[in-house]
Coordinates of C-alpha atoms in Angstrom, one line a residue:
Chain H
M24 CA 95.9 118.1 111.4
S25 CA 95.5 115.8 108.5
L26 CA 96.4 112.2 108.4
L27 CA 96.1 110.7 105.0
L28 CA 96.0 107.0 104.5
K29 CA 95.8 105.7 101.0
R30 CA 95.9 102.3 99.4
V31 CA 96.8 100.7 102.7
T32 CA 96.9 96.9 102.4
L33 CA 98.2 94.6 105.0
P34 CA 97.4 90.9 105.0
L35 CA 96.4 89.7 108.5
E36 CA 94.8 86.5 109.7
P37 CA 92.1 85.8 108.7
F38 CA 91.4 89.0 106.6
T39 CA 93.3 91.7 104.9
L40 CA 93.5 95.2 106.3
G41 CA 92.6 97.4 103.4
L42 CA 91.6 101.1 103.7
D43 CA 91.7 104.6 102.4
A44 CA 90.9 107.4 104.9
E45 CA 91.6 111.0 105.7
I46 CA 91.5 111.9 109.3
R47 CA 91.1 115.5 110.2
S48 CA 89.5 115.8 113.7
R49 CA 91.5 116.5 116.8
F50 CA 90.4 113.3 118.6
T51 CA 89.5 110.4 116.4
A52 CA 88.4 107.0 117.7
I53 CA 89.1 103.9 115.7
F54 CA 86.2 101.9 116.8
G55 CA 85.7 98.2 116.2
P56 CA 85.5 94.7 117.7
S57 CA 88.7 93.0 118.9
G58 CA 90.7 91.5 116.1
A59 CA 89.5 94.1 113.5
G60 CA 93.0 95.2 112.7
K61 CA 93.0 98.3 114.8
T62 CA 96.4 97.8 116.5
S63 CA 98.0 96.8 113.2
L64 CA 96.7 100.1 111.8
L65 CA 98.4 102.1 114.6
D66 CA 101.6 100.1 114.1
L67 CA 101.6 101.0 110.4
I68 CA 101.1 104.7 111.2
A69 CA 103.9 104.6 113.8
G70 CA 106.1 102.9 111.3
L71 CA 106.6 99.8 113.5
R72 CA 105.2 97.6 110.8
R73 CA 105.6 97.6 107.0
A74 CA 102.7 97.0 104.7
P75 CA 103.1 95.7 101.1
S76 CA 101.2 98.7 100.0
A77 CA 100.6 102.0 101.8
F78 CA 100.8 105.8 101.4
I79 CA 100.8 107.6 104.8
Q80 CA 101.1 111.4 105.1
L81 CA 100.9 113.4 108.2
D82 CA 100.1 117.1 107.5
N83 CA 102.6 118.0 104.7
R84 CA 105.1 115.2 105.5
V85 CA 105.0 111.8 103.7
L86 CA 105.9 109.1 106.1
T87 CA 105.4 106.0 104.0
D88 CA 105.1 105.6 100.3
T89 CA 105.6 102.0 99.2
A90 CA 105.2 102.9 95.6
S91 CA 108.5 104.8 95.6
G92 CA 110.0 102.7 98.5
F93 CA 110.0 105.7 100.8
N94 CA 109.8 105.1 104.5
V95 CA 110.5 107.3 107.5
P96 CA 111.8 105.2 110.4
P97 CA 109.8 105.3 113.6
H98 CA 112.3 107.3 115.5
H99 CA 112.1 110.2 113.0
R100 CA 108.3 110.2 112.7
G101 CA 107.5 112.3 115.8
I102 CA 104.5 110.1 116.5
G103 CA 103.8 109.2 120.1
Y104 CA 102.4 105.7 120.8
V105 CA 100.9 104.4 124.0
P106 CA 100.4 100.7 123.5
Q107 CA 97.8 98.6 125.3
D108 CA 100.4 97.1 127.6
L109 CA 101.9 100.6 128.1
A110 CA 105.5 99.2 127.5
L111 CA 107.0 101.0 130.5
F112 CA 110.7 100.2 130.7
P113 CA 110.9 97.9 133.7
H114 CA 114.7 98.5 134.3
L115 CA 114.3 102.3 134.6
S116 CA 112.7 104.4 137.3
V117 CA 109.6 106.5 136.6
R118 CA 111.8 109.5 136.1
Q119 CA 114.1 107.8 133.7
N120 CA 111.1 106.5 131.8
L121 CA 109.6 109.9 131.5
L122 CA 112.9 111.5 130.3
Y123 CA 113.6 108.7 127.8
G124 CA 112.1 110.6 124.8
C125 CA 112.4 114.1 126.3
K126 CA 114.2 116.4 124.0
S127 CA 116.5 118.9 126.0
G128 CA 113.8 119.3 128.6
G129 CA 111.3 120.3 126.0
A130 CA 112.8 123.7 125.9
D131 CA 111.6 124.5 122.4
D132 CA 108.0 124.2 123.4
P133 CA 107.1 125.0 127.1
L134 CA 103.8 123.3 126.5
F135 CA 105.6 119.9 126.5
G136 CA 108.0 120.9 129.2
L137 CA 108.6 118.5 132.0
D138 CA 106.9 120.5 134.8
H139 CA 103.8 121.2 132.8
V140 CA 103.3 117.6 131.7
L141 CA 103.9 116.3 135.2
E142 CA 101.4 118.8 136.6
V143 CA 98.7 118.0 134.1
L144 CA 98.9 114.3 134.7
E145 CA 99.7 114.7 138.4
I146 CA 102.8 112.6 138.3
Q147 CA 105.3 114.6 140.4
P148 CA 104.8 112.4 143.5
L149 CA 105.5 109.2 141.4
A150 CA 108.7 110.3 139.8
S151 CA 111.2 108.8 142.2
R152 CA 109.5 105.4 142.3
G153 CA 110.2 102.2 140.4
V154 CA 107.9 101.3 137.5
T155 CA 106.8 98.1 139.2
E156 CA 105.6 99.9 142.3
L157 CA 102.9 101.8 140.3
S158 CA 99.2 101.0 140.2
G159 CA 97.4 100.5 136.9
G160 CA 96.1 104.0 136.7
E161 CA 99.5 105.5 137.6
K162 CA 101.2 103.4 135.0
Q163 CA 98.7 104.7 132.4
R164 CA 99.5 108.3 133.3
V165 CA 103.2 107.7 133.3
A166 CA 103.0 106.1 129.8
L167 CA 100.9 109.1 128.6
A168 CA 103.4 111.6 130.1
R169 CA 106.3 109.8 128.6
A170 CA 104.8 109.9 125.1
L171 CA 103.9 113.6 125.5
L172 CA 107.4 114.6 126.7
A173 CA 108.8 113.5 123.3
S174 CA 106.7 116.4 121.8
P175 CA 104.9 114.3 119.3
R176 CA 102.9 115.7 116.4
L177 CA 100.3 112.9 116.7
L178 CA 99.5 110.7 119.6
L179 CA 98.4 107.1 119.1
L180 CA 96.5 105.4 122.0
D181 CA 95.8 101.7 121.9
E182 CA 92.8 100.8 124.1
P183 CA 93.9 103.3 126.8
L184 CA 91.2 102.3 129.2
A185 CA 90.8 98.6 128.4
S186 CA 92.9 97.3 131.3
L187 CA 91.3 99.5 133.9
D188 CA 88.2 98.8 136.0
A189 CA 85.3 101.1 135.9
P190 CA 86.2 103.5 138.7
L191 CA 89.7 103.9 137.3
K192 CA 88.4 104.5 133.8
A193 CA 86.3 107.4 135.2
K194 CA 89.5 108.8 136.7
I195 CA 91.7 108.5 133.6
I196 CA 89.1 109.9 131.1
P197 CA 89.5 113.5 132.5
Y198 CA 93.3 113.2 132.0
L199 CA 92.8 112.2 128.4
T200 CA 90.4 115.1 127.8
R201 CA 92.9 117.5 129.4
I202 CA 95.6 116.2 127.1
R203 CA 93.3 116.7 124.2
D204 CA 92.4 120.2 125.2
E205 CA 95.6 121.5 126.7
F206 CA 98.3 120.1 124.4
R207 CA 96.2 120.5 121.3
I208 CA 97.8 117.3 119.9
P209 CA 95.7 115.3 117.5
M210 CA 95.0 112.0 119.0
L211 CA 94.1 108.7 117.4
C212 CA 92.6 106.3 119.9
V213 CA 91.8 102.6 119.3
T214 CA 88.9 101.3 121.3
H215 CA 86.2 98.7 121.3
D216 CA 84.2 100.4 124.0
R217 CA 81.5 102.7 122.8
L218 CA 81.4 104.7 126.0
E219 CA 85.1 105.5 125.6
A220 CA 84.5 106.6 122.0
L221 CA 81.6 108.8 123.1
A222 CA 83.4 110.3 126.0
L223 CA 86.5 111.3 124.1
A224 CA 86.2 111.4 120.3
D225 CA 85.0 114.1 117.9
E226 CA 84.9 111.7 115.0
I227 CA 85.0 107.9 114.7
V228 CA 86.2 105.5 112.2
V229 CA 84.4 102.2 112.4
L230 CA 86.7 99.3 111.5
V231 CA 85.4 95.8 111.1
D232 CA 87.5 92.9 109.7
G233 CA 90.1 95.3 108.3
K234 CA 87.6 97.4 106.4
I235 CA 86.3 100.9 107.2
M236 CA 82.5 100.6 107.6
Q237 CA 81.8 104.2 108.4
T238 CA 83.5 107.5 109.4
G239 CA 82.0 110.7 110.7
P240 CA 81.2 112.7 113.8
V241 CA 80.4 110.4 116.7
L242 CA 76.8 111.4 117.0
D243 CA 76.1 110.8 113.3
V244 CA 77.7 107.4 113.3
F245 CA 76.0 106.3 116.5
N246 CA 72.6 107.6 115.5
R247 CA 72.7 106.7 111.8
P248 CA 74.7 103.5 111.5
A249 CA 75.5 103.0 107.8
N250 CA 74.8 99.3 107.9
A251 CA 73.8 96.4 110.1
A252 CA 77.4 95.6 111.2
V253 CA 77.9 99.1 112.5
A254 CA 74.4 99.2 114.1
K255 CA 75.2 96.0 116.0
L256 CA 78.5 97.4 117.2
V257 CA 77.2 100.7 118.4
G258 CA 74.3 99.1 120.1
V259 CA 72.6 102.2 121.5
E260 CA 69.3 103.2 120.0
T261 CA 69.0 106.7 121.3
L262 CA 71.9 109.0 121.6
H263 CA 71.4 112.7 122.2
H264 CA 73.1 115.8 123.6
G265 CA 71.8 116.8 127.0
Q266 CA 72.6 119.2 129.7
I267 CA 72.5 118.5 133.4
T268 CA 70.5 121.3 135.1
G269 CA 70.6 120.0 138.6
V270 CA 71.8 117.1 140.8
E271 CA 70.1 116.0 144.0
D272 CA 70.7 112.8 146.0
G273 CA 72.7 111.3 143.3
L274 CA 70.0 111.9 140.7
A275 CA 70.6 114.3 137.8
T276 CA 67.9 116.3 136.0
V277 CA 68.8 116.4 132.4
S278 CA 67.3 118.6 129.8
V279 CA 67.2 117.1 126.4
D280 CA 65.8 119.3 123.7
H281 CA 62.2 119.9 124.8
A282 CA 62.1 117.1 127.4
T283 CA 63.4 116.6 130.9
L284 CA 64.8 113.3 132.2
T285 CA 65.9 112.0 135.5
A286 CA 69.0 109.9 135.5
L287 CA 71.8 108.7 137.8
A288 CA 74.3 111.5 138.2
P289 CA 77.7 110.8 136.6
A290 CA 80.8 110.7 138.8
T291 CA 82.2 113.9 137.4
A292 CA 81.0 117.4 137.7
A293 CA 80.4 117.7 133.9
R294 CA 77.3 119.4 132.7
E295 CA 77.4 118.6 129.1
V296 CA 76.5 114.9 128.5
F297 CA 75.5 112.4 126.0
V298 CA 72.3 110.7 126.9
C299 CA 72.2 107.0 125.9
I300 CA 69.1 104.9 126.1
R301 CA 68.8 101.4 124.7
G302 CA 65.7 100.6 122.7
E303 CA 64.8 97.6 124.8
D304 CA 64.7 99.8 128.0
V305 CA 61.9 102.0 126.6
I306 CA 58.4 100.8 127.6
L307 CA 55.4 102.1 125.6
Q308 CA 52.0 102.5 127.2
R309 CA 48.6 103.8 126.0
E310 CA 47.1 105.3 129.2
A311 CA 49.0 108.1 130.7
A312 CA 48.0 107.8 134.4
V313 CA 49.1 104.5 135.8
A314 CA 51.0 104.6 139.1
S315 CA 54.5 102.9 138.8
S316 CA 58.0 103.3 140.0
V317 CA 59.2 104.6 136.7
R318 CA 60.6 108.2 137.0
N319 CA 60.6 109.1 133.4
R320 CA 57.2 109.4 131.6
L321 CA 57.3 111.1 128.4
S322 CA 54.4 111.9 126.2
A323 CA 55.5 110.9 122.7
R324 CA 54.2 110.7 119.1
I325 CA 54.9 107.8 116.9
M326 CA 56.9 108.9 113.9
A327 CA 57.5 105.5 112.2
L328 CA 57.4 101.8 112.8
R329 CA 60.1 99.6 111.4
P330 CA 59.8 95.8 111.7
E331 CA 63.2 94.1 112.6
G332 CA 62.6 90.4 112.8
A333 CA 60.6 89.5 115.8
L334 CA 60.8 93.1 117.0
V335 CA 59.5 96.4 115.8
R336 CA 61.7 99.5 116.1
V337 CA 59.4 102.4 117.0
E338 CA 60.7 105.9 116.2
L339 CA 59.2 108.5 118.6
D340 CA 59.2 112.2 119.1
A341 CA 59.3 112.6 122.8
G342 CA 60.6 116.2 122.7
F343 CA 63.7 114.6 121.3
P344 CA 64.1 111.6 118.9
L345 CA 63.7 108.4 120.9
F346 CA 63.7 104.8 119.8
A347 CA 61.9 101.9 121.4
L348 CA 62.1 98.2 120.6
V349 CA 58.9 96.3 121.2
T350 CA 57.8 92.8 120.1
R351 CA 55.5 92.4 117.2
P352 CA 52.6 91.0 119.3
A353 CA 53.0 93.9 121.7
C354 CA 52.8 96.3 118.8
A355 CA 49.7 94.6 117.5
E356 CA 48.0 94.6 121.0
L357 CA 48.6 98.2 121.5
A358 CA 47.6 98.9 117.9
L359 CA 50.5 101.3 117.4
H360 CA 50.3 103.4 114.3
D361 CA 52.1 106.4 112.8
G362 CA 51.1 109.7 114.3
E363 CA 49.5 108.4 117.5
Q364 CA 50.3 109.6 121.0
V365 CA 51.7 107.2 123.5
T366 CA 53.5 107.4 126.8
A367 CA 57.1 106.3 126.9
L368 CA 58.5 105.0 130.2
I369 CA 62.2 104.8 131.0
K370 CA 63.6 103.7 134.3
T371 CA 66.2 106.0 135.8
P372 CA 69.1 103.5 135.8
A373 CA 68.4 102.7 132.1
I374 CA 69.4 106.3 131.1
H375 CA 73.2 106.4 130.8
L376 CA 74.9 109.7 130.9
V377 CA 78.4 110.1 129.3
P378 CA 80.1 113.3 130.3
R379 CA 81.6 115.3 127.4
Chain R
M8 CA 154.7 78.6 143.7
T9 CA 157.6 79.5 141.5
S10 CA 157.7 82.7 139.4
E11 CA 157.2 80.5 136.2
E12 CA 154.0 79.1 137.8
W13 CA 152.7 82.6 138.6
Q14 CA 153.5 83.6 135.1
I15 CA 151.4 80.7 133.8
V16 CA 148.5 81.5 136.1
W17 CA 148.6 85.2 135.1
F18 CA 148.9 84.4 131.4
T19 CA 145.9 82.0 131.6
A20 CA 143.6 84.4 133.4
W21 CA 144.6 87.3 131.2
V22 CA 144.2 85.5 127.9
S23 CA 140.9 84.0 129.0
A24 CA 139.6 87.4 130.0
L25 CA 140.9 88.9 126.7
S26 CA 139.2 86.2 124.6
T27 CA 135.9 86.9 126.4
L28 CA 136.2 90.6 125.6
V29 CA 137.2 89.9 122.0
I30 CA 134.2 87.7 121.3
L31 CA 131.8 90.0 123.1
P32 CA 131.0 92.5 120.3
F33 CA 130.8 89.9 117.7
G34 CA 129.0 87.4 119.9
L35 CA 126.3 89.9 120.9
A36 CA 125.8 91.1 117.3
L37 CA 125.4 87.5 116.2
A38 CA 123.2 86.6 119.1
W39 CA 121.0 89.6 118.4
A40 CA 120.8 88.7 114.7
L41 CA 119.9 85.2 115.5
A42 CA 117.2 86.2 118.0
R43 CA 115.6 89.2 116.2
R44 CA 116.1 88.8 112.5
D45 CA 115.4 86.2 109.8
W46 CA 118.0 85.9 107.1
P47 CA 119.1 83.4 104.5
G48 CA 121.7 81.0 105.8
K49 CA 120.7 81.6 109.4
S50 CA 120.4 77.9 110.3
V51 CA 123.8 77.2 108.8
V52 CA 125.5 80.0 110.8
E53 CA 123.6 78.8 113.9
T54 CA 125.0 75.3 113.4
L55 CA 128.5 76.5 112.7
V56 CA 128.7 78.6 115.8
S57 CA 127.6 75.7 118.0
L58 CA 129.9 73.2 116.3
P59 CA 132.8 73.7 118.7
L60 CA 130.6 72.7 121.6
V61 CA 129.9 69.2 120.2
M62 CA 133.1 68.5 118.2
P63 CA 136.2 67.1 119.9
P64 CA 138.2 70.2 120.8
V65 CA 141.3 68.6 119.2
A66 CA 139.4 68.4 115.9
T67 CA 138.4 72.1 116.1
G68 CA 142.1 72.8 116.9
L69 CA 143.1 70.8 113.8
I70 CA 140.8 72.9 111.6
L71 CA 142.2 76.1 113.1
L72 CA 145.7 74.8 112.6
K73 CA 145.0 74.2 108.9
L74 CA 143.3 77.5 108.4
F75 CA 145.7 79.7 110.3
G76 CA 149.0 77.9 109.6
R77 CA 151.5 79.6 107.3
R78 CA 150.2 77.5 104.4
G79 CA 146.5 77.9 105.5
A80 CA 144.0 80.1 103.8
I81 CA 143.9 82.8 106.5
G82 CA 147.4 82.2 108.1
G83 CA 149.1 82.4 104.7
F84 CA 147.5 85.7 104.0
L85 CA 148.4 87.1 107.4
H86 CA 152.0 85.9 107.0
D87 CA 152.6 87.1 103.5
R88 CA 150.8 90.4 103.6
L89 CA 151.0 91.5 107.2
G90 CA 154.0 89.6 108.2
F91 CA 152.7 88.1 111.4
D92 CA 152.1 84.5 112.5
I93 CA 149.4 83.1 114.7
I94 CA 150.2 79.5 115.2
F95 CA 152.5 78.6 118.1
T96 CA 152.3 82.2 119.5
W97 CA 150.1 83.6 122.3
R98 CA 147.7 84.8 119.6
A99 CA 147.0 81.1 118.8
V100 CA 145.9 80.6 122.4
L101 CA 143.6 83.6 122.1
L102 CA 142.2 82.2 118.9
A103 CA 141.6 78.8 120.3
L104 CA 140.0 80.1 123.5
S105 CA 137.8 82.5 121.5
V106 CA 136.5 79.9 119.1
M107 CA 135.8 77.4 121.8
S108 CA 134.0 79.8 124.1
L109 CA 132.0 81.8 121.5
P110 CA 129.1 79.3 121.4
L111 CA 128.5 79.6 125.1
L112 CA 128.2 83.4 124.9
V113 CA 126.1 83.4 121.8
R114 CA 123.6 80.8 123.1
S115 CA 123.2 82.5 126.5
A116 CA 122.9 86.0 125.0
R117 CA 120.5 84.8 122.3
V118 CA 118.0 83.4 124.8
A119 CA 118.3 86.6 126.8
F120 CA 117.6 88.7 123.7
E121 CA 114.6 86.6 122.8
E122 CA 113.1 87.2 126.2
V123 CA 113.2 91.0 125.8
N124 CA 109.7 92.1 124.8
P125 CA 110.1 93.6 121.3
R126 CA 107.2 96.0 122.1
L127 CA 109.5 97.8 124.5
E128 CA 112.1 98.3 121.8
Q129 CA 109.5 99.5 119.3
I130 CA 108.0 102.0 121.8
A131 CA 111.5 103.3 122.5
C132 CA 111.8 104.0 118.8
T133 CA 108.6 106.0 118.8
L134 CA 110.2 108.1 121.6
G135 CA 112.8 109.1 119.1
A136 CA 115.6 106.7 120.0
S137 CA 117.8 105.4 117.2
N138 CA 118.3 101.6 116.7
W139 CA 121.7 101.9 118.4
R140 CA 120.3 103.8 121.4
V141 CA 117.5 101.3 121.7
F142 CA 120.0 98.4 121.7
F143 CA 122.2 99.9 124.4
T144 CA 119.5 101.4 126.6
I145 CA 116.7 98.9 126.4
T146 CA 117.8 95.6 124.8
V147 CA 121.2 95.1 126.5
P148 CA 120.2 96.2 130.0
L149 CA 117.1 93.9 129.9
A150 CA 119.2 91.0 128.6
A151 CA 122.1 91.8 131.0
R152 CA 121.7 88.8 133.2
G153 CA 121.8 86.4 130.3
I154 CA 124.7 88.3 128.7
I155 CA 126.7 88.3 132.0
A156 CA 126.0 84.6 132.5
G157 CA 127.2 83.9 129.0
M158 CA 130.4 85.9 129.6
I159 CA 131.2 84.0 132.8
L160 CA 130.5 80.7 131.1
A161 CA 132.8 81.7 128.2
F162 CA 135.5 82.9 130.5
A163 CA 135.3 79.6 132.5
R164 CA 135.4 77.6 129.4
A165 CA 138.5 79.5 128.2
L166 CA 140.3 78.9 131.5
G167 CA 140.0 75.1 131.1
E168 CA 140.5 74.9 127.4
F169 CA 143.0 72.2 126.4
G170 CA 142.5 70.3 123.2
A171 CA 142.3 73.1 120.7
T172 CA 145.0 75.1 122.4
I173 CA 147.5 72.3 122.3
M174 CA 146.9 71.8 118.6
V175 CA 147.4 75.5 117.5
A176 CA 149.6 76.8 120.2
G177 CA 151.6 73.9 121.4
N178 CA 153.0 74.1 124.9
I179 CA 155.8 76.5 124.7
P180 CA 157.1 77.4 128.2
G181 CA 156.9 81.2 128.8
K182 CA 155.0 81.7 125.6
T183 CA 151.9 79.6 125.2
S184 CA 151.7 77.5 128.4
T185 CA 148.4 77.7 130.1
L186 CA 147.2 76.1 133.3
S187 CA 145.6 73.1 131.7
L188 CA 148.6 72.4 129.4
T189 CA 151.0 72.7 132.3
I190 CA 149.0 70.5 134.7
F191 CA 148.9 67.8 131.9
Q192 CA 152.7 68.2 131.3
E193 CA 153.6 68.0 135.0
V194 CA 151.5 64.8 135.5
Q195 CA 153.2 63.3 132.4
L196 CA 156.6 64.1 134.0
G197 CA 155.5 62.6 137.3
Q198 CA 155.7 66.0 139.1
D199 CA 152.4 65.4 140.9
A200 CA 153.1 68.0 143.6
N201 CA 153.5 70.8 141.0
A202 CA 150.3 69.6 139.3
F203 CA 148.3 69.7 142.5
R204 CA 149.4 73.3 143.3
L205 CA 148.2 74.4 139.8
L206 CA 145.1 72.4 140.3
G207 CA 144.4 74.4 143.5
V208 CA 144.9 77.6 141.6
S209 CA 142.5 76.4 138.9
V210 CA 139.8 75.6 141.5
V211 CA 140.2 79.1 143.1
L212 CA 140.0 80.8 139.7
A213 CA 136.9 78.8 138.7
F214 CA 135.3 79.3 142.1
T215 CA 135.9 83.1 141.9
A216 CA 134.4 83.3 138.5
V217 CA 131.2 81.5 139.4
W218 CA 130.9 83.3 142.7
F219 CA 131.3 86.6 141.0
S220 CA 128.6 85.8 138.5
E221 CA 126.2 84.8 141.3
F222 CA 127.0 88.0 143.0
L223 CA 126.2 90.0 139.9
M224 CA 122.9 88.2 139.4
R225 CA 121.9 88.8 143.0
R226 CA 122.6 92.5 142.6
K227 CA 120.7 92.7 139.3
R228 CA 117.7 91.1 140.9
K229 CA 117.6 93.7 143.7
M230 CA 117.7 96.6 141.2
P231 CA 114.3 98.2 140.4

């Protein structure tokens, strides 16, 4: 899949959406704070909104070219769109909603056939109900299924999890990963939630005030923010691949490169995870043997010290790259220097595991 | 009730229903264009459509008489080229009722269209539906209550229309006589008993129309 966006300009309040991008990954998150122009961008791609200047091409097909006045209307674009409010048709039953965009029962591609889609999203029992009788998570699944049944070549998702509470989010995420993996449709997902981006996306596009700040694989962007704006958005200091090697009493043992951590086990049975640790949750200590409740004690070497205002960002090698944020006075008191050994302490609940 | 009176009742109900049907496609298109699109001259058209509501019906009738008379701009054309007349025929009744009831349909349908969430229409488009399909499967069903209410109002207005009708259609027995025109005439002639019988029929017709609309609304509410 290749989605090409060139010379896109759309005046919004209080900024102008202006970007050039080529999106190639299977699941791309458009990541940014609310009001960054993310939904407007999806509307442009779907053809629901016209920009004064834009060139949009999906694979080999030009969809919009304002320079030559060319524009494919939304109903001929083959782009599925699940908006934030889901837009289920209130006067139709769940079944009628599902079949609205369904082309001849999806006969040309059994992958998008009714039975398969309903099975993947576990919708069969809901089909005879009215739309207003569904719960939030059920509505979400029906909206996803409806978009899939139209056999789209690209699926746009606008904040698919924003309206759901945490337990429901955890339930919907596996459906989204199943769609990603089973239907092999490229997906473009707008989100302002970094955990959502981490859980789902291969690549992310960071959009702030209508401009692209950074694009790249999720880990790269989160670990190496291109500028302060991105760093502030992504928020996590340490982000690394990990593997759950065992779960006992709700605690997971996670192997991260050459280190082993104890963290709260995630709700799913996933083994591959992202390990997220905030810099302010890492405590540095000189002596190794002090009794405390902290489960994770890692012997670490200081690789670099970077002052950031009142704080110092300490880059450590704890068997994996780890970052800590300490105050300047604390840094002076402990006399931290490059190359020295320290003990890094991390409380179990401060380690966040995001299933992949 | 004499057979002439039945003929008048039948003619009035039939021509009122026909005028409601005639203005429906145009009224809905106009209401949609007013609710969903911005175009030059929109406010002028908006005002023109509502004018019959606020102008004296007799004045509207006079304008129609001048436009559609044999020497009028439209009537002259129809008479010379197509060889048919409007004024003082049943077509004049239809014309007067249509013009007088159009604003009620347009206003009601416009509000109903404005209340349909445009996002639903947009998403229907992304599901592959053409603009026409979106209009008939999403917009109209969701605006149905307002549209039906507008149609009932238009029909009821047509049933009772007097001023414009008498200007363009006169009161020709067996040809253009409607309930209102006949009631007025009977009272003028001192035939109060006849007038009261027709009055009773008017009340029944009006009551049925309003009751039917309420019935439709209730059924619509119960639907999922």
